Every structure is written in structure tokens, then in C-alpha cells.
Amino acid sequence: MYPFGQGPARYLPYLLLLLPLAQYVIFYAGPSLFTVIYSFTDITNVPGKDYHFVGLDNYRDLFFSGNASERWDSIGRTLYFTLVVTVVQNGVALLVAVLINKRLRGDTFFRAVFFLPVVLGVAVVSLIWTMMFDPVGGPVNQIYQLFGYSDTFFGSFEHAFEYIIFVQIWMYMGYSMLIFLAGLQSVPKELYEAGYIDGTTSWKAFRHITFPMIAPAFTVNMLLSIIGAMQTFDIIVATTDGGFNTRTMAYDVYKETFRGSLEMGLPSALSVIQFLFILVFVVLAVHFLRKREVEH
Amino acid sequence: MQDSKISQFLSYTLILLLVVVYVLPLLIVFNVSFKSFEEYLLNPMGIVTDIQLSNYVEAWNQGKFSRYFWNSILYTSASTIITVIISLLAAFPVARGYVKWAGFLYLFFIMAQFLPNPLVAQFKLMLSLKEHMPLIGYDSKLGYILLKATGTGVVFMMFVGHIKSISRELDEAASIDGCGYVRYLFQILFPLMKPVIATGVILTAIGTWNDFVGPLLYLTSPENFPITTGLKEFRGQYGNNWPLLACGISIVAAPLIGLYVLIQRYIISGAMAGAVKS
């Protein structure tokens, strides 16, 4: 029962709900739906100009027109990016979380340090690493030169993309670590004590106690890094701006909407494709991870 | 379970190595920011010998950081306040079932996280708003604030979860004492929700302050730039003058690091809560 009055007063929650509803529908849900609709039209970003439905033309153009090979390249790159980021970021984060959870002295300090890049943000982080990777005076190149090697980092076709992957992992490792840590702290200590009496080695304890117990944290981390990596493009904008073969699907959506032609059908279609990719990955990940959660 | 000395030594070594990878870049930037351009060219990584504080004055003035700084404060505070208020307005009736179709509304609101990327149509929307309602359209401060203020998503979800843990009898008790709906929300519920509101504020504020692409898309006039775009422009202006750029980085990062040191406990527990509940 609604306790705050009868009659017209009963409708106050509805009235106030209109504010969030309007904000959400106008700026998010609406545009999301319209992106799907636009993907079947020849709409441009000239306000007021009319547009027509063109069926699947945009999708055909995406994959079979002159630039199709670039498109396939950026899809491949997106998958590569997602795979490496998900595996390395969560691997390092899990290791760090397990170590910090051993109650090392200074654990709050370590935690704070690893999370710092998220607070600093993409603009600062990207510029810091551009400086670190500066081919002339940057410290990383000076270390490389000790080994008789040298690189131009964000400025070459060779490895620019790998350096972006590195920056992404550096920036968000702390986030994954915190989630693992939250999971680890919920594991009851008694389990380890019981294992210790039975003579369990620490590897076995990790394999059979820790790992199953943090399965939910593992699922959250996998999902967050898969979705995050598939959609990341701000670091790319801030470092190479898509140069030197560093374009991903998310970057292409951004580039074609805002800097390229006036056409909006094509980037809309690309957004839809990107959404489908994310959907497939999330469904697959949830399927396999849930199975693991249940088994133990 | 007691760890052996060796494994403890290895743990510390690994962690400290990683700490170096995280802290050293900041120290290097800080060091370079005090160098003259000549000193940087001669010895880019050596410890600074002749401290040039004038670098900071020059960077501050040339980069127009004071203006960008105030813009960032405006965007962050305004969109955070709006986010918290509209999240509360949406979360309370939905969590309590005081509106019809509460379950459907909940799903509808959190759907945003799974829907296709709205970027393209958002851009189109902002352009047409500029035509018809320039005050909230493309390249306007208010438009950008409204775009960033989301009453749904993670903050909304955390609010709903938290409100469900607050006893419903409190609503009834308050109403018997003659408390109205709005007053209840802001005078009784609000203080009870302080921890989760703090989390929501921190997550939203970090997100808005650090948004890098949003301003590039929606704010084209220099007088509307936040500090992230300001830093990008500054970089474009100074190319490879790393001492000045390092000043720019430090100017943008220093207040964040200072604030972070003060409230890092809350930021970290907030991020943990936000991530686990999403």
C-alpha cells in the first residue's frame, strides 16, 4: 500500500518519475533504438534532411564495399584486443589480488597505487605514456637501447597497437584487482585451516579452495573486461588517433560518425554489428562461467 | 597458514616491481616538469638540477587551465547532483513498488547497459537540439551536463538494492507523522542512504571528470572545454616540449592525486561495491 496520501497525492511518485524517465528515454534508450533504425536508412547528420529506408544496404557496404578489408582488419583487431586484455589484465589482477590478500605490509597502499590510473583518467594516462614512450627522450626507449633495440612506439605500424593494449591493461588492472580482492575477502578462513591440517600445498589450496570460491568475482571480471575492451576507443583516440593500424570497431563507429562523411547509416550499422559481437561474447562467457560456478 | 620466508620474499618482490611500474612514470613526469627545455634535451631522465618553477606559470597561462578547470568543476558537480537526485526519484518508487509496473520499469532502466551503443543517434539528437533548442543542444554546457547525468545504470541499481534493505515500516511511520513523499525522500531516506550515495557520487564524478571523448564530440568551443580537452589542446600546441607538457599533466593530475590520497578508502570501497553489484 502506498502510505503517502490518497487521491491526487497518490500520483506524485508517477509525476516525479517523469524526470528520470525523460532523461533516460531522450538521451539513452531513444538514441539506442534509433541507432538500430538508422542502420537501415541513408540518413545524414544534416538536421532536417529527409531520409529513406535502404534495407540492408549499409550492412552490405560495410562488409563488401571498397573499404571492406579495413573493416575485417578492425574486427580482427578488436577480437585480438579483447582477448589479450581479458587474459592478461585478469591474470595479473588475480595474481596481485592473491598476493595482497596475504596481508602483506602496506596492502592498502598497494591497492591505492594500482587503482590510481582509473582516477587519473584517459587524458592524463595517455599523455604520461606518450611521454614514457617518446622515441627521443623517453625512458622506455633508453631502457630498450641498453639492449641494443629501439622503437618508435605509438608512431609506427610495427607495434603501436600492442602499446595501446599495454596502456589499457596498465590503466584498468587495478579495477579487476579490486573485484578479485572483494571475492577473496569473502572466502572463509576456516576452509584454509582445514586444508592446512590435511596437508594441502598452497597451490592445491588455491586450485581447490580459492579458485572455486571466487568464481562469482571471476565472472564479473570477465564480463566487465570483455564488454569494456570491445567498447574501448578513448585510449586509441588519445594516443594514435587511429593511425598506424590501431583502429578497432568502436573506434570506427566514432570516426565515421564524427569525423568522416556526413552519412550516419553506416556507423549505425557498425554499432549494431558491434552490439551483436558483444552479445555473443557475453552469452558465451556467461554460459561457460556459470557452468563452472555450479560444478564446484 | 604461515607462508615460508622465500614465498614472502617473492611476493614482496613481485608487488614492489609492479608498484615501480605504476609510480615511476608519475615521478618521471614530475621531475621533467621542472626542467628547462635545454636541460631536457641534454639529459632527459636525469634528476633536475636547475628547478624551473616558471614552467608551471607558463603552462598554466598558455594552457588556459583555470578556465578549463572551472568548466570541469561545473560539469562534474552539476551532472553528479542531477544523477543522484533523479536516481533517487526513480529508485525509491521502483524499489518499493509504489508505481505500477515497477518490475518492468526496473528492467527498462537497467537495459541501457545491454542496448546497442547510442553514440550515433545521440550525436544526431544533439545536432537537432542545437537547431531547435540551442540551450541544451550540441556545444552547450547544459546539454553536455544533461547528457552526462544518467539517472539509470549502476547508480540506480545500487540505490534500488539499498532501499530494499531499508524497512518499509519506516515509510508508514513517517507518513503517519504527516511526512509527505518528497520530504520523506530528501529528509529521511537521503541520510539513511549516505554510504551508497557516497559511492554513487564518487563513481559518477570520476566518470564525468575524466570523460575524454564526450567533450571532443559535443563541446567544440574552447570556452566550453573541460580540463581533459584542455590538456589535449595544450599537447597539440606544444608538440614535443615535454617539460611544459609535463607541467600540464601535473597540473591536471595533482588535484586528483591530492583528493585521491584523502578519500582513497572510500573511492576504493565504492569501486568495489559498484563493480560487484553491477
Tab-separated table of N, CA, C and O in Angstrom, chain A residues 2-4 10 13-14 16-17 20-21 23-24 26-28 31-32 35 43-47 96 99 102 105 110 112-113 115-116 118-121 124 127-128 130-132 134 137 139 142 170 173 178-179 182 233-234 238 254 258 264 268 275, chain B residues 3 11-12 15 18-19 21-22 26 28 32 44-45 86 90 98-100 105 108-109 112 114-117 120-125 127 131 146-147 149-150 152 175 179 181 184 210 212-213 217 235 242 249 252 256 260 264 267-268 271-272 275:
chain	number	residue	atom	x	y	z
A	2	TYR	N	0.394	2.232	-0.730
A	2	TYR	CA	1.127	3.494	-0.789
A	2	TYR	C	0.757	4.339	0.429
A	2	TYR	O	-0.408	4.683	0.618
A	3	PRO	N	1.736	4.640	1.298
A	3	PRO	CA	1.377	5.312	2.554
A	3	PRO	C	1.257	6.831	2.466
A	3	PRO	O	0.675	7.437	3.358
A	4	PHE	N	1.777	7.433	1.414
A	4	PHE	CA	1.869	8.894	1.412
A	4	PHE	C	0.636	9.555	0.802
A	4	PHE	O	0.738	10.290	-0.173
A	10	ARG	N	-1.596	10.599	-4.567
A	10	ARG	CA	-1.185	9.247	-4.951
A	10	ARG	C	-0.325	9.257	-6.227
A	10	ARG	O	0.439	8.350	-6.483
A	13	PRO	N	4.501	10.118	-7.022
A	13	PRO	CA	5.641	9.313	-7.487
A	13	PRO	C	5.699	9.215	-9.012
A	13	PRO	O	6.783	9.275	-9.600
A	14	TYR	N	4.525	9.071	-9.636
A	14	TYR	CA	4.492	8.994	-11.106
A	14	TYR	C	5.028	10.285	-11.714
A	14	TYR	O	5.811	10.288	-12.655
A	16	LEU	N	7.024	12.512	-10.391
A	16	LEU	CA	8.464	12.692	-10.197
A	16	LEU	C	9.275	11.693	-11.018
A	16	LEU	O	10.408	11.954	-11.387
A	17	LEU	N	8.646	10.556	-11.307
A	17	LEU	CA	9.319	9.544	-12.116
A	17	LEU	C	9.511	10.023	-13.558
A	17	LEU	O	10.356	9.505	-14.292
A	20	PRO	N	13.467	11.202	-14.369
A	20	PRO	CA	14.434	10.204	-14.826
A	20	PRO	C	14.009	9.525	-16.122
A	20	PRO	O	14.851	9.246	-16.982
A	21	LEU	N	12.708	9.294	-16.262
A	21	LEU	CA	12.223	8.620	-17.461
A	21	LEU	C	12.541	9.450	-18.708
A	21	LEU	O	13.031	8.925	-19.715
A	23	GLN	N	14.844	11.805	-19.066
A	23	GLN	CA	16.287	11.843	-19.292
A	23	GLN	C	16.751	10.562	-19.973
A	23	GLN	O	17.506	10.586	-20.943
A	24	TYR	N	16.266	9.457	-19.464
A	24	TYR	CA	16.702	8.161	-19.973
A	24	TYR	C	16.220	7.924	-21.404
A	24	TYR	O	16.984	7.507	-22.277
A	26	ILE	N	15.164	10.161	-23.644
A	26	ILE	CA	15.677	11.125	-24.621
A	26	ILE	C	17.150	10.880	-24.935
A	26	ILE	O	17.558	10.870	-26.089
A	27	PHE	N	17.955	10.650	-23.887
A	27	PHE	CA	19.394	10.605	-24.127
A	27	PHE	C	19.972	9.201	-24.287
A	27	PHE	O	21.078	9.056	-24.795
A	28	TYR	N	19.278	8.159	-23.830
A	28	TYR	CA	19.863	6.812	-23.935
A	28	TYR	C	19.021	5.811	-24.698
A	28	TYR	O	19.402	5.374	-25.780
A	31	PRO	N	17.994	7.100	-28.335
A	31	PRO	CA	19.099	7.025	-29.288
A	31	PRO	C	19.548	5.600	-29.585
A	31	PRO	O	19.925	5.284	-30.714
A	32	SER	N	19.475	4.735	-28.564
A	32	SER	CA	19.877	3.360	-28.787
A	32	SER	C	18.970	2.702	-29.823
A	32	SER	O	19.435	2.071	-30.775
A	35	THR	N	19.506	4.240	-33.255
A	35	THR	CA	20.712	3.763	-33.927
A	35	THR	C	20.393	2.527	-34.762
A	35	THR	O	20.853	2.387	-35.892
A	43	ILE	N	20.321	8.031	-43.744
A	43	ILE	CA	20.283	9.302	-43.024
A	43	ILE	C	21.674	9.952	-42.955
A	43	ILE	O	22.698	9.270	-42.962
A	44	THR	N	21.655	11.287	-42.952
A	44	THR	CA	22.908	12.027	-42.800
A	44	THR	C	22.820	12.847	-41.522
A	44	THR	O	21.767	12.926	-40.907
A	45	ASN	N	23.919	13.466	-41.114
A	45	ASN	CA	23.800	14.268	-39.905
A	45	ASN	C	23.477	15.730	-40.194
A	45	ASN	O	23.708	16.604	-39.374
A	46	VAL	N	22.909	16.007	-41.361
A	46	VAL	CA	22.383	17.335	-41.642
A	46	VAL	C	20.981	17.408	-41.045
A	46	VAL	O	20.105	16.653	-41.452
A	47	PRO	N	20.761	18.275	-40.058
A	47	PRO	CA	19.449	18.302	-39.417
A	47	PRO	C	18.334	18.650	-40.402
A	47	PRO	O	18.515	19.504	-41.275
A	96	VAL	N	48.007	-10.346	-8.366
A	96	VAL	CA	48.213	-9.246	-7.423
A	96	VAL	C	47.225	-9.340	-6.264
A	96	VAL	O	47.597	-9.170	-5.103
A	99	LEU	N	48.292	-12.020	-3.868
A	99	LEU	CA	49.450	-11.587	-3.083
A	99	LEU	C	49.038	-10.575	-2.019
A	99	LEU	O	49.434	-10.674	-0.859
A	102	LYS	N	47.390	-11.813	1.092
A	102	LYS	CA	48.203	-12.500	2.101
A	102	LYS	C	48.554	-11.584	3.252
A	102	LYS	O	49.401	-11.933	4.076
A	105	ARG	N	52.552	-6.297	4.353
A	105	ARG	CA	52.555	-4.982	4.970
A	105	ARG	C	52.359	-3.932	3.859
A	105	ARG	O	52.937	-4.044	2.790
A	110	PHE	N	49.330	-0.492	-1.635
A	110	PHE	CA	49.409	-1.161	-2.941
A	110	PHE	C	48.082	-1.029	-3.686
A	110	PHE	O	48.030	-0.694	-4.868
A	112	ALA	N	45.796	1.193	-3.351
A	112	ALA	CA	45.574	2.569	-3.794
A	112	ALA	C	46.408	2.882	-5.032
A	112	ALA	O	45.919	3.497	-5.977
A	113	VAL	N	47.654	2.404	-5.047
A	113	VAL	CA	48.540	2.708	-6.177
A	113	VAL	C	47.995	2.092	-7.463
A	113	VAL	O	47.952	2.736	-8.508
A	115	PHE	N	45.007	1.317	-8.255
A	115	PHE	CA	43.736	1.873	-8.725
A	115	PHE	C	43.889	3.310	-9.221
A	115	PHE	O	43.009	3.834	-9.904
A	116	LEU	N	45.024	3.931	-8.891
A	116	LEU	CA	45.233	5.341	-9.228
A	116	LEU	C	44.963	5.709	-10.699
A	116	LEU	O	44.333	6.724	-10.961
A	118	VAL	N	42.826	4.767	-12.827
A	118	VAL	CA	41.407	4.972	-13.116
A	118	VAL	C	40.994	6.376	-12.684
A	118	VAL	O	40.223	7.048	-13.360
A	119	VAL	N	41.535	6.812	-11.539
A	119	VAL	CA	41.197	8.139	-11.035
A	119	VAL	C	41.803	9.224	-11.934
A	119	VAL	O	41.180	10.255	-12.173
A	120	LEU	N	43.009	8.971	-12.430
A	120	LEU	CA	43.671	9.993	-13.259
A	120	LEU	C	42.981	10.180	-14.602
A	120	LEU	O	43.015	11.270	-15.168
A	121	GLY	N	42.410	9.123	-15.123
A	121	GLY	CA	41.657	9.265	-16.362
A	121	GLY	C	42.484	9.108	-17.629
A	121	GLY	O	43.714	9.211	-17.621
A	124	VAL	N	45.081	11.995	-18.953
A	124	VAL	CA	46.361	12.051	-18.241
A	124	VAL	C	47.178	10.790	-18.496
A	124	VAL	O	48.367	10.869	-18.840
A	127	LEU	N	48.731	10.634	-21.948
A	127	LEU	CA	49.826	11.584	-22.139
A	127	LEU	C	51.066	11.138	-21.364
A	127	LEU	O	52.194	11.268	-21.858
A	128	ILE	N	50.862	10.589	-20.166
A	128	ILE	CA	52.013	10.073	-19.400
A	128	ILE	C	52.741	9.009	-20.216
A	128	ILE	O	53.966	9.046	-20.360
A	130	THR	N	52.585	8.483	-23.464
A	130	THR	CA	53.195	9.043	-24.673
A	130	THR	C	54.569	9.596	-24.322
A	130	THR	O	55.527	9.462	-25.085
A	131	MET	N	54.672	10.206	-23.147
A	131	MET	CA	55.963	10.726	-22.722
A	131	MET	C	56.936	9.594	-22.395
A	131	MET	O	58.100	9.627	-22.809
A	132	MET	N	56.461	8.579	-21.691
A	132	MET	CA	57.332	7.440	-21.370
A	132	MET	C	57.849	6.785	-22.648
A	132	MET	O	58.982	6.341	-22.724
A	134	ASP	N	58.241	8.239	-25.533
A	134	ASP	CA	58.788	9.185	-26.514
A	134	ASP	C	60.059	8.593	-27.114
A	134	ASP	O	60.977	8.202	-26.387
A	137	GLY	N	63.501	11.156	-26.017
A	137	GLY	CA	63.994	11.252	-24.651
A	137	GLY	C	63.324	10.305	-23.677
A	137	GLY	O	63.675	10.271	-22.499
A	139	PRO	N	62.040	7.372	-21.317
A	139	PRO	CA	62.812	6.392	-20.559
A	139	PRO	C	62.703	4.971	-21.109
A	139	PRO	O	63.682	4.234	-21.053
A	142	GLN	N	65.161	4.437	-23.706
A	142	GLN	CA	66.519	4.374	-23.168
A	142	GLN	C	66.821	2.997	-22.599
A	142	GLN	O	67.932	2.480	-22.746
A	170	TRP	N	47.421	-1.503	-18.161
A	170	TRP	CA	48.008	-0.728	-17.056
A	170	TRP	C	46.935	0.100	-16.362
A	170	TRP	O	46.887	0.182	-15.147
A	173	MET	N	43.985	-2.599	-14.739
A	173	MET	CA	44.340	-3.780	-13.937
A	173	MET	C	43.842	-3.609	-12.498
A	173	MET	O	43.286	-4.539	-11.901
A	178	LEU	N	40.653	-5.082	-7.636
A	178	LEU	CA	39.738	-4.785	-6.527
A	178	LEU	C	38.592	-5.782	-6.474
A	178	LEU	O	38.172	-6.215	-5.406
A	179	ILE	N	38.077	-6.161	-7.640
A	179	ILE	CA	36.951	-7.092	-7.668
A	179	ILE	C	37.388	-8.478	-7.192
A	179	ILE	O	36.699	-9.124	-6.409
A	182	ALA	N	37.727	-8.315	-3.486
A	182	ALA	CA	36.428	-8.397	-2.821
A	182	ALA	C	35.989	-9.853	-2.735
A	182	ALA	O	35.457	-10.304	-1.718
A	233	PHE	N	37.683	2.925	-26.982
A	233	PHE	CA	38.357	3.612	-28.077
A	233	PHE	C	38.975	4.923	-27.615
A	233	PHE	O	39.739	5.531	-28.354
A	234	ASP	N	38.699	5.335	-26.373
A	234	ASP	CA	39.236	6.627	-25.941
A	234	ASP	C	40.763	6.612	-25.848
A	234	ASP	O	41.406	7.605	-26.191
A	238	ALA	N	43.314	9.010	-27.883
A	238	ALA	CA	44.271	9.847	-27.170
A	238	ALA	C	45.727	9.532	-27.519
A	238	ALA	O	46.598	10.367	-27.291
A	254	TYR	N	33.069	5.722	-33.904
A	254	TYR	CA	33.357	7.098	-33.516
A	254	TYR	C	33.848	7.897	-34.717
A	254	TYR	O	33.354	8.976	-35.023
A	258	PHE	N	31.734	11.059	-36.513
A	258	PHE	CA	32.061	12.431	-36.146
A	258	PHE	C	33.106	13.089	-37.020
A	258	PHE	O	33.221	14.290	-37.048
A	264	MET	N	25.191	8.707	-41.641
A	264	MET	CA	25.106	8.103	-40.320
A	264	MET	C	24.584	6.689	-40.364
A	264	MET	O	24.600	5.991	-39.359
A	268	SER	N	25.879	3.559	-37.873
A	268	SER	CA	24.800	2.916	-37.100
A	268	SER	C	24.848	1.405	-37.303
A	268	SER	O	24.753	0.640	-36.333
A	275	PHE	N	27.301	-4.409	-31.293
A	275	PHE	CA	26.391	-4.892	-30.254
A	275	PHE	C	26.222	-6.404	-30.345
A	275	PHE	O	26.254	-7.116	-29.337
B	3	ASP	N	53.230	-18.561	5.628
B	3	ASP	CA	53.992	-18.659	4.391
B	3	ASP	C	55.476	-18.801	4.696
B	3	ASP	O	55.968	-18.299	5.697
B	11	SER	N	56.724	-12.632	-2.995
B	11	SER	CA	55.511	-11.818	-3.063
B	11	SER	C	55.850	-10.340	-3.037
B	11	SER	O	55.391	-9.564	-3.871
B	12	TYR	N	56.685	-9.977	-2.065
B	12	TYR	CA	57.057	-8.564	-1.960
B	12	TYR	C	57.781	-8.078	-3.209
B	12	TYR	O	57.522	-6.989	-3.710
B	15	ILE	N	55.257	-7.558	-6.076
B	15	ILE	CA	54.395	-6.400	-5.855
B	15	ILE	C	55.198	-5.110	-5.996
B	15	ILE	O	54.752	-4.156	-6.641
B	18	LEU	N	55.837	-4.174	-9.518
B	18	LEU	CA	54.637	-3.582	-10.127
B	18	LEU	C	54.405	-2.155	-9.637
B	18	LEU	O	54.034	-1.273	-10.412
B	19	VAL	N	54.641	-1.936	-8.343
B	19	VAL	CA	54.486	-0.586	-7.806
B	19	VAL	C	55.405	0.377	-8.557
B	19	VAL	O	55.001	1.493	-8.900
B	21	VAL	N	56.363	0.100	-11.632
B	21	VAL	CA	55.766	0.353	-12.952
B	21	VAL	C	54.611	1.359	-12.848
B	21	VAL	O	54.308	2.072	-13.795
B	22	TYR	N	53.980	1.430	-11.686
B	22	TYR	CA	52.855	2.359	-11.531
B	22	TYR	C	53.289	3.725	-11.027
B	22	TYR	O	52.691	4.735	-11.387
B	26	LEU	N	54.912	8.546	-12.859
B	26	LEU	CA	54.455	9.802	-12.260
B	26	LEU	C	55.645	10.619	-11.771
B	26	LEU	O	55.717	11.840	-11.981
B	28	ILE	N	58.688	10.474	-12.874
B	28	ILE	CA	59.449	10.972	-14.030
B	28	ILE	C	58.783	12.221	-14.598
B	28	ILE	O	59.436	13.228	-14.874
B	32	VAL	N	60.546	15.838	-14.862
B	32	VAL	CA	60.732	16.534	-16.140
B	32	VAL	C	60.054	17.905	-16.111
B	32	VAL	O	60.555	18.870	-16.701
B	44	PRO	N	67.464	13.907	-20.647
B	44	PRO	CA	66.006	13.833	-20.436
B	44	PRO	C	65.608	13.204	-19.096
B	44	PRO	O	64.640	13.635	-18.482
B	45	MET	N	66.348	12.199	-18.648
B	45	MET	CA	65.869	11.456	-17.481
B	45	MET	C	66.620	11.760	-16.197
B	45	MET	O	66.228	11.310	-15.128
B	86	ILE	N	17.935	12.287	-9.666
B	86	ILE	CA	16.982	11.530	-10.495
B	86	ILE	C	17.099	10.023	-10.256
B	86	ILE	O	16.120	9.303	-10.397
B	90	ALA	N	13.857	7.792	-9.195
B	90	ALA	CA	13.476	6.587	-9.925
B	90	ALA	C	13.554	5.362	-9.021
B	90	ALA	O	12.689	4.486	-9.079
B	98	TYR	N	5.744	1.362	-5.438
B	98	TYR	CA	4.737	2.409	-5.274
B	98	TYR	C	4.183	2.900	-6.610
B	98	TYR	O	3.311	3.749	-6.650
B	99	VAL	N	4.751	2.422	-7.693
B	99	VAL	CA	4.171	2.718	-9.001
B	99	VAL	C	3.799	1.390	-9.648
B	99	VAL	O	4.363	0.343	-9.309
B	100	LYS	N	2.864	1.447	-10.580
B	100	LYS	CA	2.512	0.231	-11.311
B	100	LYS	C	3.683	-0.190	-12.204
B	100	LYS	O	4.490	0.640	-12.597
B	105	LEU	N	9.664	-1.400	-15.029
B	105	LEU	CA	10.453	-0.166	-15.038
B	105	LEU	C	11.903	-0.434	-14.651
B	105	LEU	O	12.827	0.132	-15.240
B	108	PHE	N	13.563	-1.904	-17.566
B	108	PHE	CA	13.668	-0.883	-18.605
B	108	PHE	C	14.853	0.051	-18.330
B	108	PHE	O	15.623	0.388	-19.223
B	109	PHE	N	14.997	0.437	-17.066
B	109	PHE	CA	16.075	1.360	-16.719
B	109	PHE	C	17.466	0.724	-16.825
B	109	PHE	O	18.412	1.381	-17.231
B	112	ALA	N	19.803	-0.118	-20.364
B	112	ALA	CA	20.797	0.745	-21.005
B	112	ALA	C	22.152	0.071	-21.134
B	112	ALA	O	22.881	0.304	-22.083
B	114	PHE	N	22.803	-2.937	-21.806
B	114	PHE	CA	22.890	-4.003	-22.795
B	114	PHE	C	22.498	-3.556	-24.202
B	114	PHE	O	22.726	-4.262	-25.162
B	115	LEU	N	21.896	-2.379	-24.287
B	115	LEU	CA	21.416	-1.929	-25.595
B	115	LEU	C	22.573	-1.578	-26.527
B	115	LEU	O	23.691	-1.368	-26.086
B	116	PRO	N	22.289	-1.493	-27.829
B	116	PRO	CA	23.326	-1.059	-28.764
B	116	PRO	C	23.829	0.341	-28.394
B	116	PRO	O	23.101	1.147	-27.821
B	117	ASN	N	25.083	0.568	-28.716
B	117	ASN	CA	25.732	1.839	-28.458
B	117	ASN	C	24.920	3.001	-29.039
B	117	ASN	O	24.684	3.058	-30.239
B	120	VAL	N	25.742	7.153	-32.145
B	120	VAL	CA	25.436	7.790	-33.423
B	120	VAL	C	24.174	8.644	-33.307
B	120	VAL	O	24.158	9.823	-33.677
B	121	ALA	N	23.115	8.038	-32.739
B	121	ALA	CA	21.855	8.769	-32.663
B	121	ALA	C	21.916	9.872	-31.613
B	121	ALA	O	21.238	10.894	-31.745
B	122	GLN	N	22.735	9.680	-30.569
B	122	GLN	CA	22.933	10.752	-29.588
B	122	GLN	C	23.507	11.991	-30.274
B	122	GLN	O	23.092	13.120	-30.017
B	123	PHE	N	24.470	11.742	-31.124
B	123	PHE	CA	25.106	12.846	-31.838
B	123	PHE	C	24.095	13.567	-32.721
B	123	PHE	O	24.004	14.796	-32.727
B	124	LYS	N	23.316	12.767	-33.439
B	124	LYS	CA	22.263	13.322	-34.296
B	124	LYS	C	21.266	14.130	-33.452
B	124	LYS	O	20.850	15.223	-33.832
B	125	LEU	N	20.915	13.572	-32.305
B	125	LEU	CA	19.977	14.241	-31.396
B	125	LEU	C	20.535	15.591	-30.947
B	125	LEU	O	19.827	16.613	-30.980
B	127	LEU	N	22.684	17.416	-32.406
B	127	LEU	CA	22.705	18.349	-33.539
B	127	LEU	C	21.328	18.940	-33.781
B	127	LEU	O	21.177	20.144	-34.001
B	131	GLU	N	19.510	22.942	-33.343
B	131	GLU	CA	18.640	23.674	-34.264
B	131	GLU	C	17.440	24.278	-33.540
B	131	GLU	O	17.075	25.421	-33.756
B	146	LEU	N	23.311	17.518	-19.132
B	146	LEU	CA	22.153	16.620	-19.179
B	146	LEU	C	22.514	15.274	-19.785
B	146	LEU	O	22.033	14.229	-19.357
B	147	LEU	N	23.392	15.309	-20.769
B	147	LEU	CA	23.811	14.076	-21.423
B	147	LEU	C	24.602	13.188	-20.460
B	147	LEU	O	24.489	11.968	-20.485
B	149	ALA	N	24.368	13.280	-17.145
B	149	ALA	CA	23.632	12.953	-15.925
B	149	ALA	C	22.709	11.787	-16.177
B	149	ALA	O	21.615	11.960	-16.687
B	150	THR	N	23.136	10.587	-15.816
B	150	THR	CA	22.283	9.437	-16.066
B	150	THR	C	21.597	9.021	-14.778
B	150	THR	O	22.237	8.745	-13.780
B	152	THR	N	20.062	6.357	-14.481
B	152	THR	CA	19.877	4.915	-14.549
B	152	THR	C	21.236	4.254	-14.480
B	152	THR	O	22.212	4.887	-14.163
B	175	SER	N	4.750	8.593	7.384
B	175	SER	CA	3.525	9.146	6.790
B	175	SER	C	2.471	9.405	7.872
B	175	SER	O	1.715	10.372	7.800
B	179	CYS	N	4.483	13.154	7.262
B	179	CYS	CA	5.571	13.479	6.344
B	179	CYS	C	5.130	13.184	4.905
B	179	CYS	O	4.593	12.116	4.617
B	181	TYR	N	5.674	12.796	0.647
B	181	TYR	CA	6.532	11.942	-0.187
B	181	TYR	C	7.887	12.577	-0.431
B	181	TYR	O	8.936	11.970	-0.190
B	184	TYR	N	9.944	13.016	2.687
B	184	TYR	CA	10.454	11.722	3.129
B	184	TYR	C	11.713	11.350	2.348
B	184	TYR	O	12.723	10.943	2.914
B	210	ASN	N	36.707	12.631	-15.850
B	210	ASN	CA	37.701	12.031	-16.730
B	210	ASN	C	37.199	11.758	-18.134
B	210	ASN	O	37.940	11.214	-18.944
B	212	PHE	N	36.846	11.732	-21.695
B	212	PHE	CA	37.768	12.299	-22.664
B	212	PHE	C	37.102	12.471	-24.021
B	212	PHE	O	37.271	13.484	-24.690
B	213	VAL	N	36.315	11.489	-24.429
B	213	VAL	CA	35.734	11.512	-25.762
B	213	VAL	C	34.474	12.373	-25.816
B	213	VAL	O	34.262	13.125	-26.765
B	217	LEU	N	33.346	15.225	-28.655
B	217	LEU	CA	32.215	15.074	-29.558
B	217	LEU	C	31.240	16.236	-29.446
B	217	LEU	O	30.729	16.729	-30.437
B	235	ARG	N	48.566	19.870	-25.592
B	235	ARG	CA	49.528	18.962	-26.185
B	235	ARG	C	49.717	19.262	-27.678
B	235	ARG	O	50.830	19.270	-28.191
B	242	TRP	N	58.407	18.523	-23.823
B	242	TRP	CA	57.968	17.681	-22.703
B	242	TRP	C	57.996	18.373	-21.351
B	242	TRP	O	57.113	18.119	-20.523
B	249	ILE	N	50.438	17.928	-17.480
B	249	ILE	CA	49.994	16.669	-16.867
B	249	ILE	C	49.911	16.841	-15.351
B	249	ILE	O	48.922	16.463	-14.720
B	252	VAL	N	46.944	18.898	-14.158
B	252	VAL	CA	45.670	18.181	-14.206
B	252	VAL	C	45.638	17.058	-13.170
B	252	VAL	O	44.609	16.820	-12.530
B	256	LEU	N	43.792	15.747	-8.503
B	256	LEU	CA	43.176	14.417	-8.428
B	256	LEU	C	43.938	13.523	-7.466
B	256	LEU	O	43.342	12.826	-6.639
B	260	TYR	N	42.568	12.063	-4.085
B	260	TYR	CA	42.594	10.600	-4.018
B	260	TYR	C	43.254	10.135	-2.726
B	260	TYR	O	42.767	9.219	-2.069
B	264	GLN	N	40.882	8.005	-0.613
B	264	GLN	CA	41.071	6.779	-1.395
B	264	GLN	C	40.331	5.580	-0.791
B	264	GLN	O	39.861	4.723	-1.525
B	267	ILE	N	36.890	5.793	-2.161
B	267	ILE	CA	36.873	5.554	-3.606
B	267	ILE	C	37.017	4.068	-3.883
B	267	ILE	O	36.280	3.490	-4.683
B	268	ILE	N	37.966	3.429	-3.185
B	268	ILE	CA	38.236	2.020	-3.457
B	268	ILE	C	37.065	1.138	-3.015
B	268	ILE	O	36.618	0.274	-3.780
B	271	ALA	N	34.325	1.682	-5.523
B	271	ALA	CA	34.537	0.999	-6.800
B	271	ALA	C	34.264	-0.493	-6.650
B	271	ALA	O	33.702	-1.122	-7.537
B	272	MET	N	34.663	-1.049	-5.496
B	272	MET	CA	34.398	-2.470	-5.263
B	272	MET	C	32.895	-2.722	-5.248
B	272	MET	O	32.406	-3.622	-5.917
B	275	ALA	N	31.239	-2.251	-8.686
B	275	ALA	CA	31.525	-3.272	-9.681
B	275	ALA	C	30.837	-4.580	-9.337
B	275	ALA	O	30.286	-5.238	-10.201
